[in-house]
PDB file of C-alpha atoms in Angstrom:
ATOM      1  CA  UNK A   1     -10.860  26.071  53.289  1.00 91.00           C
ATOM      2  CA  UNK A   2     -11.399  23.514  56.034  1.00 94.00           C
ATOM      3  CA  UNK A   3     -10.551  23.488  59.709  1.00 96.00           C
ATOM      4  CA  UNK A   4     -10.208  20.067  61.300  1.00 96.00           C
ATOM      5  CA  UNK A   5     -10.246  20.012  65.090  1.00 97.00           C
ATOM      6  CA  UNK A   6      -9.171  17.023  67.153  1.00 97.00           C
ATOM      7  CA  UNK A   7      -7.996  16.033  70.595  1.00 98.00           C
ATOM      8  CA  UNK A   8     -11.150  16.189  72.659  1.00 97.00           C
ATOM      9  CA  UNK A   9     -12.198  13.445  75.019  1.00 98.00           C
ATOM     10  CA  UNK A  10     -13.092  12.468  78.550  1.00 98.00           C
ATOM     11  CA  UNK A  11     -10.689  13.391  81.331  1.00 98.00           C
ATOM     12  CA  UNK A  12     -10.848  13.567  85.103  1.00 98.00           C
ATOM     13  CA  UNK A  13     -10.681  16.880  86.902  1.00 98.00           C
ATOM     14  CA  UNK A  14      -7.085  17.999  87.223  1.00 98.00           C
ATOM     15  CA  UNK A  15      -6.086  16.257  84.022  1.00 98.00           C
ATOM     16  CA  UNK A  16      -4.842  17.615  80.718  1.00 98.00           C
ATOM     17  CA  UNK A  17      -5.804  17.550  77.075  1.00 98.00           C
ATOM     18  CA  UNK A  18      -4.277  19.056  73.964  1.00 98.00           C
ATOM     19  CA  UNK A  19      -6.535  20.191  71.155  1.00 98.00           C
ATOM     20  CA  UNK A  20      -5.312  20.659  67.598  1.00 98.00           C
ATOM     21  CA  UNK A  21      -6.869  22.394  64.624  1.00 98.00           C
ATOM     22  CA  UNK A  22      -5.371  22.168  61.160  1.00 96.00           C
ATOM     23  CA  UNK A  23      -6.298  24.566  58.353  1.00 95.00           C
ATOM     24  CA  UNK A  24      -6.280  23.091  54.879  1.00 91.00           C
ATOM     25  CA  UNK A  25      -7.346  24.130  51.407  1.00 85.00           C
ATOM     26  CA  UNK A  26      -5.608  27.479  51.354  1.00 76.00           C
ATOM     27  CA  UNK A  27      -2.092  28.557  50.575  1.00 76.00           C
ATOM     28  CA  UNK A  28      -2.771  32.103  51.674  1.00 83.00           C
ATOM     29  CA  UNK A  29      -1.906  33.740  54.931  1.00 91.00           C
ATOM     30  CA  UNK A  30      -3.771  33.157  58.175  1.00 95.00           C
ATOM     31  CA  UNK A  31      -4.211  36.011  60.593  1.00 96.00           C
ATOM     32  CA  UNK A  32      -5.648  35.434  64.062  1.00 97.00           C
ATOM     33  CA  UNK A  33      -6.549  31.914  65.216  1.00 98.00           C
ATOM     34  CA  UNK A  34      -8.915  31.297  68.072  1.00 98.00           C
ATOM     35  CA  UNK A  35     -10.529  28.673  70.267  1.00 98.00           C
ATOM     36  CA  UNK A  36     -14.114  29.055  71.405  1.00 98.00           C
ATOM     37  CA  UNK A  37     -16.229  26.777  73.559  1.00 98.00           C
ATOM     38  CA  UNK A  38     -19.912  26.203  74.014  1.00 98.00           C
ATOM     39  CA  UNK A  39     -21.367  24.394  76.997  1.00 96.00           C
ATOM     40  CA  UNK A  40     -24.857  22.839  76.765  1.00 92.00           C
ATOM     41  CA  UNK A  41     -27.508  25.523  76.852  1.00 94.00           C
ATOM     42  CA  UNK A  42     -24.999  28.358  76.860  1.00 97.00           C
ATOM     43  CA  UNK A  43     -23.600  30.774  74.331  1.00 97.00           C
ATOM     44  CA  UNK A  44     -20.342  30.230  72.490  1.00 98.00           C
ATOM     45  CA  UNK A  45     -17.507  32.011  74.311  1.00 98.00           C
ATOM     46  CA  UNK A  46     -14.040  32.980  73.208  1.00 98.00           C
ATOM     47  CA  UNK A  47     -11.424  31.008  75.134  1.00 98.00           C
ATOM     48  CA  UNK A  48      -8.125  32.113  73.618  1.00 98.00           C
ATOM     49  CA  UNK A  49      -6.726  33.941  70.624  1.00 98.00           C
ATOM     50  CA  UNK A  50      -3.289  34.069  69.023  1.00 98.00           C
ATOM     51  CA  UNK A  51      -2.254  36.551  66.365  1.00 97.00           C
ATOM     52  CA  UNK A  52      -0.028  35.827  63.391  1.00 94.00           C
ATOM     53  CA  UNK A  53       2.800  37.382  65.357  1.00 94.00           C
ATOM     54  CA  UNK A  54       2.258  35.132  68.335  1.00 96.00           C
ATOM     55  CA  UNK A  55       0.526  37.515  70.745  1.00 98.00           C
ATOM     56  CA  UNK A  56      -2.018  35.738  72.918  1.00 98.00           C
ATOM     57  CA  UNK A  57      -5.012  36.559  75.037  1.00 98.00           C
ATOM     58  CA  UNK A  58      -7.235  34.392  77.247  1.00 98.00           C
ATOM     59  CA  UNK A  59     -10.549  34.565  79.028  1.00 98.00           C
ATOM     60  CA  UNK A  60     -10.016  35.057  82.733  1.00 98.00           C
ATOM     61  CA  UNK A  61     -11.300  31.627  83.780  1.00 98.00           C
ATOM     62  CA  UNK A  62      -8.574  29.769  81.845  1.00 98.00           C
ATOM     63  CA  UNK A  63      -5.602  32.049  82.444  1.00 98.00           C
ATOM     64  CA  UNK A  64      -2.686  30.115  83.886  1.00 98.00           C
ATOM     65  CA  UNK A  65      -4.218  26.765  82.906  1.00 98.00           C
ATOM     66  CA  UNK A  66      -4.611  26.929  79.114  1.00 98.00           C
ATOM     67  CA  UNK A  67      -1.966  27.782  76.530  1.00 98.00           C
ATOM     68  CA  UNK A  68      -2.679  28.591  72.894  1.00 98.00           C
ATOM     69  CA  UNK A  69       0.071  28.174  70.325  1.00 98.00           C
ATOM     70  CA  UNK A  70       0.412  27.844  66.575  1.00 97.00           C
ATOM     71  CA  UNK A  71       2.654  26.305  63.964  1.00 96.00           C
ATOM     72  CA  UNK A  72       2.556  28.626  60.986  1.00 94.00           C
ATOM     73  CA  UNK A  73       4.402  26.176  58.761  1.00 93.00           C
ATOM     74  CA  UNK A  74       1.715  23.569  59.403  1.00 94.00           C
ATOM     75  CA  UNK A  75      -1.222  26.032  59.557  1.00 94.00           C
ATOM     76  CA  UNK A  76      -2.183  24.501  62.878  1.00 97.00           C
ATOM     77  CA  UNK A  77      -3.329  25.974  66.160  1.00 98.00           C
ATOM     78  CA  UNK A  78      -3.148  24.159  69.482  1.00 98.00           C
ATOM     79  CA  UNK A  79      -4.776  24.523  72.872  1.00 98.00           C
ATOM     80  CA  UNK A  80      -2.966  22.898  75.767  1.00 98.00           C
ATOM     81  CA  UNK A  81      -5.417  22.551  78.636  1.00 98.00           C
ATOM     82  CA  UNK A  82      -4.070  21.719  82.090  1.00 98.00           C
ATOM     83  CA  UNK A  83      -5.701  21.495  85.508  1.00 98.00           C
ATOM     84  CA  UNK A  84      -9.045  20.886  83.843  1.00 98.00           C
ATOM     85  CA  UNK A  85     -12.228  21.523  85.799  1.00 98.00           C
ATOM     86  CA  UNK A  86     -15.762  20.192  85.302  1.00 97.00           C
ATOM     87  CA  UNK A  87     -16.814  23.688  84.230  1.00 97.00           C
ATOM     88  CA  UNK A  88     -14.440  23.394  81.251  1.00 98.00           C
ATOM     89  CA  UNK A  89     -16.784  20.777  79.797  1.00 98.00           C
ATOM     90  CA  UNK A  90     -17.946  22.017  76.397  1.00 98.00           C
ATOM     91  CA  UNK A  91     -17.649  21.604  72.670  1.00 98.00           C
ATOM     92  CA  UNK A  92     -14.499  23.426  71.619  1.00 98.00           C
ATOM     93  CA  UNK A  93     -14.398  25.125  68.231  1.00 98.00           C
ATOM     94  CA  UNK A  94     -11.426  26.519  66.373  1.00 98.00           C
ATOM     95  CA  UNK A  95     -11.671  29.615  64.243  1.00 97.00           C
ATOM     96  CA  UNK A  96      -9.201  31.252  61.882  1.00 97.00           C
ATOM     97  CA  UNK A  97      -9.064  34.393  59.755  1.00 97.00           C
ATOM     98  CA  UNK A  98      -7.900  33.200  56.327  1.00 94.00           C
ATOM     99  CA  UNK A  99      -6.998  35.436  53.405  1.00 92.00           C
ATOM    100  CA  UNK A 100      -9.369  35.067  50.472  1.00 89.00           C
ATOM    101  CA  UNK A 101      -8.307  36.825  47.233  1.00 88.00           C
ATOM    102  CA  UNK A 102     -10.536  39.771  46.258  1.00 87.00           C
ATOM    103  CA  UNK A 103     -12.394  39.490  49.578  1.00 88.00           C
ATOM    104  CA  UNK A 104      -9.818  39.857  52.308  1.00 91.00           C
ATOM    105  CA  UNK A 105      -9.619  37.971  55.588  1.00 93.00           C
ATOM    106  CA  UNK A 106     -12.600  35.755  56.235  1.00 94.00           C
ATOM    107  CA  UNK A 107     -13.377  33.773  59.395  1.00 96.00           C
ATOM    108  CA  UNK A 108     -13.713  30.004  59.084  1.00 96.00           C
ATOM    109  CA  UNK A 109     -14.873  27.525  61.737  1.00 97.00           C
ATOM    110  CA  UNK A 110     -13.907  23.992  62.584  1.00 96.00           C
ATOM    111  CA  UNK A 111     -16.469  21.308  63.376  1.00 94.00           C
ATOM    112  CA  UNK A 112     -15.963  21.238  67.122  1.00 94.00           C
ATOM    113  CA  UNK A 113     -14.477  18.672  69.453  1.00 97.00           C
ATOM    114  CA  UNK A 114     -16.108  17.627  72.728  1.00 98.00           C
ATOM    115  CA  UNK A 115     -14.219  17.965  75.983  1.00 98.00           C
ATOM    116  CA  UNK A 116     -15.785  16.327  79.029  1.00 98.00           C
ATOM    117  CA  UNK A 117     -14.228  16.783  82.461  1.00 98.00           C
ATOM    118  CA  UNK A 118     -15.528  14.480  85.170  1.00 98.00           C
ATOM    119  CA  UNK A 119     -15.427  15.397  88.839  1.00 94.00           C
TER     120      UNK A 119
END
């Protein structure tokens, strides 16, 4: 199972970016999908989560600006980020709970994509 994240880059404050993360290598079901971020020198924090049924939850600092969505047919999760702020600068990681036969759901991580917001 591999998670391939893309869409990061450099953007000015107030701008937008859309991150994507595609899950490959598994034909089994995917439960929750998440985006985390880690700023330099800080811990990795959960940004947003979406369940298999489409329920979502966000950290307070991104509510109203970020939107997580998923395409179950394509095994892909997205993070639309609007009104970006310099404090959103971080490496963004995707994470997904993938069904593994005889084991159950196991969490897999993508490689991270860097988002830099300039002031």
